[in-house]
Amino acid sequence: MHKDIERVLYSPDQLRQTVHALGERINADYTGRSLLLVSILKGAVVFMTDLMREISIPCQIDFMAVSSYEGTRSTGEVRIVKDLESSLEGFDVLIVEDILDSGRTLNYITNLLRSRNPASIRICTLFDKPEGRVAPIHADYVGMQVPNEFIVGYGLDYNEKYRNLPYIGVLKPEIYGV
Ligand code: IMP
Ligand code: MG
């Protein structure tokens, strides 16, 4: 285990099972549709690459990168750093996100993508922290509900570190610099 990790919350095996189950649901729900997986960089990239391999129906993928304006988290205003390449017209868009907390980021992105006339738009998040919710956003597919605790690994970072850990863990308190 990494020296900065206090405890492991989800092992690689638990994550695999969760992602597999999500893939089965998506396969069933999107058969015969024009599925486009839209992943939000960078946090969701590990989840995306595992999830897409659990999807056996035809699908396309695309990525976008956003960053929250510093100090404006309360408005949920985000800046698009990299936009999608696909036109969404006619696609059944499934947003693939790592973790849904306040919901501000996804609220902004969902509204933006909806304005581009996709056939449908839904959200798949690996982790959901319902206690943190501020914006009126709910995910259609949720891997696991997690307590209001800061987690890292499997794509999730703290100051850009720990994304490469193959498990989900909680950092030792001294790492957060409290
Ligand atoms: P929201 O706009 O508050 O829902 O923010 C969601 C984003 O915050 C995620 O995409 C993550 O980048 C980040 N985030 C929220 N909770 C955590 C966590 O526990 N660990 C790492 N990143 C988190
Ligand atoms: Mg993120």
Coordinates of N, CA and C and ligand atoms in Angstrom, one line a residue:
M1 N 0.9 -1.2 0.0 CA 0.0 0.0 0.0 C 0.9 1.3 0.0
H2 N 0.4 2.3 -0.7 CA 1.1 3.6 -0.7 C 1.3 4.2 0.7
K3 N 2.5 4.8 0.9 CA 2.8 5.2 2.3 C 1.8 6.3 2.8
D4 N 1.2 7.1 1.9 CA 0.3 8.2 2.3 C -1.1 7.7 2.5
I5 N -1.4 6.5 2.2 CA -2.8 6.0 2.4 C -3.0 5.4 3.8
E6 N -4.1 5.9 4.4 CA -4.5 5.4 5.7 C -5.2 4.1 5.6
R7 N -6.2 4.0 4.8 CA -6.9 2.7 4.6 C -7.5 2.6 3.2
V8 N -7.7 1.4 2.8 CA -8.3 1.1 1.5 C -9.8 0.9 1.6
L9 N -10.5 1.7 0.8 CA -12.0 1.5 0.9 C -12.5 0.5 -0.1
Y10 N -12.0 0.5 -1.3 CA -12.4 -0.5 -2.3 C -11.2 -1.1 -3.0
S11 N -11.1 -2.4 -3.0 CA -10.0 -3.1 -3.7 C -10.2 -3.1 -5.2
P12 N -9.2 -3.4 -5.9 CA -9.3 -3.5 -7.4 C -10.4 -4.5 -7.7
D13 N -10.6 -5.6 -7.0 CA -11.6 -6.6 -7.3 C -13.0 -6.0 -7.1
Q14 N -13.2 -5.3 -6.0 CA -14.5 -4.7 -5.8 C -14.9 -3.7 -6.9
L15 N -13.8 -2.9 -7.3 CA -14.1 -1.9 -8.4 C -14.4 -2.6 -9.7
R16 N -13.7 -3.7 -9.9 CA -14.0 -4.5 -11.1 C -15.5 -5.0 -11.2
Q17 N -15.9 -5.5 -10.0 CA -17.3 -6.0 -10.0 C -18.3 -4.9 -10.2
T18 N -18.0 -3.8 -9.6 CA -18.9 -2.6 -9.7 C -19.0 -2.2 -11.1
V19 N -17.9 -2.0 -11.8 CA -17.9 -1.6 -13.1 C -18.5 -2.6 -14.1
H20 N -18.3 -3.9 -13.8 CA -18.9 -4.9 -14.6 C -20.4 -4.8 -14.5
A21 N -21.0 -4.6 -13.3 CA -22.4 -4.5 -13.1 C -23.0 -3.3 -13.9
L22 N -22.3 -2.2 -13.8 CA -22.7 -1.0 -14.6 C -22.8 -1.3 -16.1
G23 N -21.7 -2.0 -16.6 CA -21.7 -2.3 -18.0 C -22.8 -3.2 -18.4
E24 N -23.2 -4.1 -17.6 CA -24.4 -5.0 -17.9 C -25.7 -4.2 -18.1
R25 N -25.9 -3.3 -17.1 CA -27.1 -2.4 -17.2 C -27.1 -1.6 -18.5
I26 N -25.9 -1.0 -18.8 CA -25.8 -0.1 -20.0 C -26.0 -0.9 -21.2
N27 N -25.5 -2.1 -21.3 CA -25.7 -3.0 -22.4 C -27.2 -3.3 -22.7
A28 N -27.9 -3.5 -21.6 CA -29.3 -3.8 -21.7 C -30.1 -2.6 -22.1
D29 N -29.8 -1.5 -21.5 CA -30.6 -0.2 -21.7 C -30.3 0.4 -23.1
Y30 N -29.1 0.2 -23.6 CA -28.8 1.0 -24.8 C -28.7 0.1 -26.1
T31 N -29.2 -1.1 -26.0 CA -29.2 -2.0 -27.2 C -30.1 -1.3 -28.3
G32 N -29.5 -1.2 -29.5 CA -30.3 -0.6 -30.6 C -30.2 0.9 -30.6
R33 N -29.5 1.6 -29.7 CA -29.4 3.0 -29.6 C -28.1 3.5 -30.1
S34 N -27.9 4.8 -30.3 CA -26.6 5.3 -30.8 C -25.8 5.8 -29.6
L35 N -25.2 4.9 -28.9 CA -24.5 5.3 -27.6 C -23.2 6.0 -27.8
L36 N -23.1 7.2 -27.2 CA -21.9 7.9 -27.1 C -21.5 8.1 -25.7
L37 N -20.3 7.6 -25.3 CA -19.8 7.8 -24.0 C -19.0 9.0 -23.9
V38 N -19.3 9.9 -23.1 CA -18.6 11.2 -22.9 C -18.0 11.2 -21.6
S39 N -16.6 11.2 -21.5 CA -15.9 11.2 -20.3 C -15.3 12.5 -20.0
I40 N -15.3 12.9 -18.7 CA -14.8 14.1 -18.3 C -13.3 13.9 -17.7
L41 N -12.4 14.5 -18.4 CA -11.0 14.4 -18.0 C -10.7 15.2 -16.8
K42 N -9.8 14.9 -15.9 CA -9.0 13.7 -16.0 C -9.5 12.6 -15.2
G43 N -10.2 12.9 -14.1 CA -10.6 12.0 -13.1 C -11.3 10.7 -13.5
A44 N -12.1 10.8 -14.6 CA -12.9 9.7 -15.0 C -12.2 8.8 -16.0
V45 N -10.9 9.0 -16.3 CA -10.3 8.3 -17.4 C -10.1 6.8 -17.1
V46 N -9.8 6.5 -15.8 CA -9.6 5.1 -15.5 C -10.9 4.3 -15.5
F47 N -11.9 5.0 -14.9 CA -13.3 4.4 -14.9 C -13.7 4.2 -16.4
M48 N -13.5 5.2 -17.2 CA -14.0 5.1 -18.6 C -13.3 4.0 -19.3
T49 N -12.0 3.8 -19.2 CA -11.4 2.7 -20.0 C -11.8 1.4 -19.5
D50 N -12.1 1.2 -18.2 CA -12.6 -0.1 -17.7 C -14.1 -0.3 -18.1
L51 N -14.9 0.8 -18.0 CA -16.3 0.7 -18.3 C -16.5 0.3 -19.8
M52 N -15.8 1.0 -20.7 CA -16.0 0.8 -22.1 C -15.7 -0.7 -22.5
R53 N -14.8 -1.3 -21.7 CA -14.5 -2.7 -22.0 C -15.5 -3.7 -21.5
E54 N -16.5 -3.2 -20.7 CA -17.6 -4.0 -20.2 C -18.8 -3.8 -21.0
I55 N -18.7 -2.9 -22.0 CA -19.8 -2.6 -22.9 C -19.6 -3.3 -24.2
S56 N -20.6 -4.2 -24.5 CA -20.4 -5.1 -25.7 C -21.2 -4.7 -26.8
I57 N -22.1 -3.7 -26.7 CA -22.9 -3.1 -27.8 C -22.1 -2.1 -28.5
P58 N -22.4 -1.7 -29.7 CA -21.7 -0.7 -30.4 C -21.7 0.7 -29.7
C59 N -20.6 1.3 -29.6 CA -20.6 2.7 -29.0 C -19.4 3.5 -29.5
Q60 N -19.5 4.8 -29.3 CA -18.4 5.7 -29.6 C -18.0 6.4 -28.3
I61 N -16.8 6.9 -28.3 CA -16.4 7.6 -27.1 C -15.9 9.0 -27.5
D62 N -15.9 9.9 -26.5 CA -15.4 11.2 -26.7 C -15.0 11.8 -25.3
F63 N -14.2 12.8 -25.3 CA -13.7 13.4 -24.0 C -13.8 14.9 -24.0
M64 N -14.1 15.4 -22.8 CA -14.0 16.8 -22.7 C -13.3 17.1 -21.3
A65 N -12.6 18.2 -21.3 CA -11.9 18.6 -20.1 C -12.4 20.0 -19.7
V66 N -12.7 20.1 -18.4 CA -13.2 21.4 -17.9 C -12.4 21.8 -16.6
S67 N -12.4 23.0 -16.3 CA -11.8 23.4 -15.0 C -12.7 24.4 -14.3
S68 N -12.8 24.3 -13.0 CA -13.7 25.2 -12.3 C -12.9 26.5 -12.1
Y69 N -13.6 27.6 -12.3 CA -12.9 28.9 -12.0 C -12.6 28.9 -10.6
E70 N -11.4 29.3 -10.3 CA -11.0 29.4 -8.9 C -11.8 30.4 -8.2
G71 N -12.3 30.0 -7.0 CA -13.1 31.0 -6.2 C -14.5 31.1 -6.6
T72 N -14.9 30.4 -7.7 CA -16.3 30.6 -8.1 C -17.1 29.3 -8.1
R73 N -16.6 28.4 -7.2 CA -17.3 27.1 -7.1 C -18.8 27.3 -6.7
S74 N -19.1 28.4 -6.0 CA -20.4 28.6 -5.6 C -21.4 28.8 -6.8
T75 N -20.8 29.4 -7.9 CA -21.6 29.6 -9.1 C -21.6 28.4 -10.0
G76 N -20.7 27.5 -9.8 CA -20.6 26.3 -10.6 C -20.2 26.6 -12.0
E77 N -19.6 27.8 -12.2 CA -19.2 28.1 -13.6 C -17.9 27.4 -13.9
V78 N -17.9 26.7 -15.0 CA -16.7 26.0 -15.4 C -16.2 26.4 -16.8
R79 N -14.9 26.3 -17.0 CA -14.3 26.7 -18.2 C -14.0 25.4 -19.0
I80 N -14.4 25.5 -20.3 CA -14.1 24.3 -21.1 C -12.6 24.4 -21.6
V81 N -11.8 23.4 -21.2 CA -10.4 23.4 -21.6 C -10.2 22.6 -22.9
K82 N -11.1 21.5 -23.0 CA -11.1 20.8 -24.3 C -12.5 20.4 -24.5
D83 N -13.0 20.7 -25.7 CA -14.4 20.4 -26.0 C -14.5 19.1 -26.8
L84 N -15.7 18.6 -26.9 CA -15.9 17.3 -27.6 C -15.6 17.5 -29.1
E85 N -15.3 16.4 -29.8 CA -15.1 16.4 -31.2 C -16.4 16.1 -31.9
S86 N -17.2 15.3 -31.3 CA -18.4 14.8 -31.9 C -19.5 15.9 -31.8
S87 N -20.3 16.0 -32.9 CA -21.6 16.7 -32.8 C -22.5 15.7 -32.1
L88 N -23.4 16.2 -31.2 CA -24.2 15.3 -30.3 C -25.5 14.9 -31.0
E89 N -25.8 15.6 -32.1 CA -27.1 15.4 -32.8 C -27.4 13.9 -33.0
G90 N -28.5 13.4 -32.5 CA -28.8 12.0 -32.8 C -28.2 11.0 -31.9
F91 N -27.3 11.4 -31.1 CA -26.6 10.4 -30.1 C -27.3 10.3 -28.8
D92 N -27.3 9.1 -28.3 CA -27.7 8.9 -26.9 C -26.5 9.0 -26.0
V93 N -26.4 10.2 -25.4 CA -25.1 10.6 -24.7 C -25.2 10.0 -23.3
L94 N -24.1 9.3 -22.9 CA -24.0 8.9 -21.5 C -22.7 9.5 -21.0
I95 N -22.9 10.5 -20.0 CA -21.7 11.1 -19.4 C -21.1 10.2 -18.4
V96 N -19.8 10.0 -18.5 CA -19.1 9.1 -17.6 C -18.3 9.9 -16.7
E97 N -18.6 9.9 -15.4 CA -17.9 10.8 -14.4 C -17.4 9.9 -13.3
D98 N -16.3 10.4 -12.7 CA -15.7 9.6 -11.6 C -16.6 9.7 -10.3
I99 N -16.9 11.0 -9.9 CA -17.5 11.2 -8.6 C -18.5 12.4 -8.7
L100 N -19.6 12.2 -8.1 CA -20.6 13.3 -8.1 C -20.7 13.8 -6.7
D101 N -20.4 15.0 -6.5 CA -20.4 15.6 -5.1 C -21.4 16.7 -5.0
S102 N -21.0 17.9 -5.1 CA -22.0 19.0 -5.1 C -22.9 19.0 -6.3
G103 N -22.4 18.4 -7.4 CA -23.2 18.3 -8.6 C -23.0 19.6 -9.5
R104 N -22.3 20.5 -9.1 CA -22.1 21.8 -9.8 C -21.5 21.6 -11.2
T105 N -20.5 20.7 -11.2 CA -19.8 20.5 -12.5 C -20.7 19.8 -13.5
L106 N -21.4 18.8 -13.0 CA -22.2 18.0 -13.9 C -23.5 18.8 -14.3
N107 N -23.9 19.6 -13.4 CA -25.1 20.5 -13.7 C -24.8 21.4 -14.9
Y108 N -23.6 22.0 -14.9 CA -23.1 22.9 -15.9 C -23.0 22.1 -17.2
I109 N -22.3 21.0 -17.2 CA -22.0 20.2 -18.4 C -23.2 19.6 -19.0
T110 N -24.1 19.1 -18.1 CA -25.4 18.5 -18.7 C -26.2 19.6 -19.4
N111 N -26.3 20.8 -18.8 CA -27.0 21.8 -19.5 C -26.4 22.2 -20.8
L112 N -25.1 22.3 -20.8 CA -24.4 22.7 -22.0 C -24.6 21.6 -23.1
L113 N -24.4 20.3 -22.8 CA -24.6 19.3 -23.8 C -26.0 19.1 -24.2
R114 N -27.0 19.4 -23.3 CA -28.4 19.3 -23.7 C -28.7 20.3 -24.8
S115 N -28.1 21.4 -24.7 CA -28.3 22.5 -25.7 C -27.8 22.1 -27.1
R116 N -27.1 21.0 -27.2 CA -26.6 20.6 -28.5 C -27.4 19.5 -29.1
N117 N -28.6 19.3 -28.6 CA -29.6 18.5 -29.2 C -29.3 17.0 -29.3
P118 N -28.8 16.3 -28.3 CA -28.6 14.9 -28.4 C -30.0 14.2 -28.3
A119 N -30.1 13.0 -28.8 CA -31.3 12.2 -28.7 C -31.7 12.0 -27.2
S120 N -30.7 11.8 -26.4 CA -31.0 11.7 -24.9 C -29.7 11.9 -24.2
I121 N -29.8 12.2 -22.9 CA -28.6 12.4 -22.1 C -28.8 11.9 -20.7
R122 N -27.8 11.1 -20.3 CA -27.9 10.5 -19.0 C -26.5 10.6 -18.3
I123 N -26.5 10.3 -17.0 CA -25.2 10.3 -16.3 C -24.9 9.0 -15.7
C124 N -23.7 8.6 -15.8 CA -23.2 7.4 -15.1 C -22.0 7.8 -14.3
T125 N -22.1 7.7 -13.0 CA -21.0 8.0 -12.1 C -20.5 6.8 -11.3
L126 N -19.2 6.7 -11.1 CA -18.8 5.5 -10.4 C -19.1 5.7 -8.9
F127 N -18.9 6.9 -8.4 CA -19.1 7.2 -7.0 C -20.1 8.4 -6.9
D128 N -21.0 8.3 -5.9 CA -21.9 9.3 -5.6 C -21.8 9.7 -4.1
K129 N -21.7 11.0 -3.8 CA -21.7 11.5 -2.4 C -23.0 12.3 -2.3
P130 N -24.1 11.7 -2.0 CA -25.4 12.4 -2.0 C -25.4 13.5 -0.9
E131 N -24.7 13.3 0.1 CA -24.7 14.3 1.2 C -24.1 15.7 0.7
G132 N -23.2 15.6 -0.3 CA -22.6 16.9 -0.7 C -23.4 17.7 -1.7
R133 N -24.6 17.2 -2.1 CA -25.3 17.7 -3.2 C -25.9 19.1 -3.0
V134 N -25.6 20.0 -4.0 CA -26.1 21.4 -3.9 C -26.9 21.6 -5.2
A135 N -26.4 21.2 -6.3 CA -27.1 21.4 -7.6 C -28.2 20.3 -7.8
P136 N -29.2 20.6 -8.6 CA -30.3 19.6 -8.8 C -29.9 18.6 -9.8
I137 N -29.0 17.7 -9.5 CA -28.5 16.7 -10.4 C -28.6 15.3 -9.8
H138 N -29.1 14.4 -10.6 CA -29.1 13.0 -10.1 C -28.5 12.1 -11.2
A139 N -27.8 11.1 -10.8 CA -27.2 10.2 -11.7 C -28.1 9.0 -12.0
D140 N -28.1 8.6 -13.3 CA -29.0 7.5 -13.7 C -28.3 6.2 -13.4
Y141 N -27.0 6.2 -13.4 CA -26.2 4.9 -13.1 C -25.2 5.3 -12.0
V142 N -25.3 4.6 -10.9 CA -24.3 4.9 -9.8 C -23.6 3.6 -9.4
G143 N -22.3 3.6 -9.4 CA -21.6 2.5 -9.0 C -21.7 2.2 -7.5
M144 N -21.3 3.2 -6.7 CA -21.4 3.1 -5.3 C -21.6 4.4 -4.6
Q145 N -22.4 4.4 -3.6 CA -22.6 5.6 -2.8 C -21.5 5.6 -1.8
V146 N -20.9 6.8 -1.6 CA -19.8 6.8 -0.7 C -20.1 7.9 0.4
P147 N -19.5 7.8 1.6 CA -19.7 8.8 2.6 C -19.0 10.1 2.3
N148 N -19.3 11.1 2.9 CA -18.7 12.4 2.7 C -17.3 12.5 3.2
E149 N -16.4 11.8 2.5 CA -15.0 11.7 2.9 C -14.2 11.8 1.6
F150 N -13.0 12.4 1.7 CA -12.3 12.6 0.5 C -11.5 11.3 0.1
I151 N -11.7 10.8 -1.1 CA -11.1 9.6 -1.5 C -10.2 9.8 -2.7
V152 N -9.2 9.0 -2.8 CA -8.2 9.0 -3.9 C -8.0 7.7 -4.6
G153 N -7.4 7.7 -5.8 CA -7.1 6.5 -6.5 C -8.1 6.2 -7.6
Y154 N -7.7 5.3 -8.5 CA -8.6 4.9 -9.6 C -9.0 6.1 -10.4
G155 N -8.1 7.0 -10.6 CA -8.3 8.2 -11.4 C -8.5 9.5 -10.5
L156 N -9.0 9.3 -9.3 CA -9.2 10.4 -8.4 C -8.0 10.9 -7.7
D157 N -7.8 12.2 -7.7 CA -6.6 12.8 -7.2 C -6.8 13.7 -6.0
Y158 N -5.6 13.9 -5.3 CA -5.5 15.0 -4.4 C -4.4 15.8 -4.8
N159 N -4.6 17.1 -5.3 CA -3.5 17.9 -5.9 C -2.8 17.2 -7.0
E160 N -3.5 16.5 -7.8 CA -3.0 15.8 -9.0 C -2.2 14.5 -8.7
K161 N -2.2 14.1 -7.4 CA -1.5 12.9 -7.1 C -2.4 11.8 -6.8
Y162 N -1.9 10.6 -6.9 CA -2.6 9.3 -6.5 C -3.6 8.8 -7.5
R163 N -3.7 9.4 -8.7 CA -4.6 8.9 -9.7 C -4.3 7.5 -10.1
N164 N -3.0 7.1 -10.0 CA -2.6 5.9 -10.6 C -2.8 4.7 -9.6
L165 N -3.2 4.9 -8.4 CA -3.5 3.8 -7.5 C -4.6 2.9 -8.0
P166 N -4.4 1.6 -8.0 CA -5.4 0.7 -8.5 C -6.6 0.5 -7.6
Y167 N -6.6 1.1 -6.4 CA -7.7 0.9 -5.4 C -8.1 2.3 -5.0
I168 N -9.2 2.3 -4.2 CA -9.7 3.6 -3.7 C -9.3 3.6 -2.2
G169 N -8.7 4.7 -1.8 CA -8.2 4.9 -0.4 C -8.5 6.2 0.1
V170 N -8.3 6.3 1.5 CA -8.4 7.5 2.2 C -7.0 7.9 2.6
L171 N -6.6 9.2 2.5 CA -5.3 9.6 2.8 C -5.1 9.8 4.3
K172 N -3.9 9.7 4.8 CA -3.6 10.0 6.2 C -3.8 11.5 6.4
P173 N -4.4 11.8 7.6 CA -4.7 13.2 7.8 C -3.6 14.2 7.6
E174 N -2.4 13.8 7.9 CA -1.3 14.8 7.8 C -1.0 15.2 6.3
I175 N -1.4 14.3 5.4 CA -1.2 14.6 3.9 C -2.1 15.8 3.5
Y176 N -3.3 15.9 4.1 CA -4.2 17.0 3.7 C -3.7 18.4 4.3
G177 N -2.6 18.3 5.0 CA -2.0 19.5 5.5 C -2.9 20.3 6.5
V178 N -3.6 19.6 7.3 CA -4.5 20.3 8.2 C -3.8 20.7 9.5
Ligands
IMP1 P1 -18.9 18.6 -7.9 O1 -19.0 19.6 -8.9 O2 -18.8 19.1 -6.5 O3 -19.9 17.5 -8.0 O4 -17.4 18.0 -8.1 C1 -17.1 16.8 -8.6 C2 -15.6 16.8 -8.9 O5 -15.0 17.1 -7.6 C3 -15.1 15.4 -9.3 O6 -15.1 15.3 -10.7 C4 -13.8 15.4 -8.7 O7 -12.8 16.0 -9.5 C5 -13.9 16.3 -7.4 N1 -14.1 15.5 -6.2 C6 -15.2 15.5 -5.4 N2 -15.0 14.6 -4.4 C7 -13.8 14.1 -4.5 C8 -13.1 13.1 -3.7 O8 -13.5 12.6 -2.7 N3 -11.8 12.8 -4.2 C9 -11.3 13.4 -5.3 N4 -12.0 14.3 -6.1 C10 -13.2 14.6 -5.7
MG2 MG -13.1 15.3 -11.8

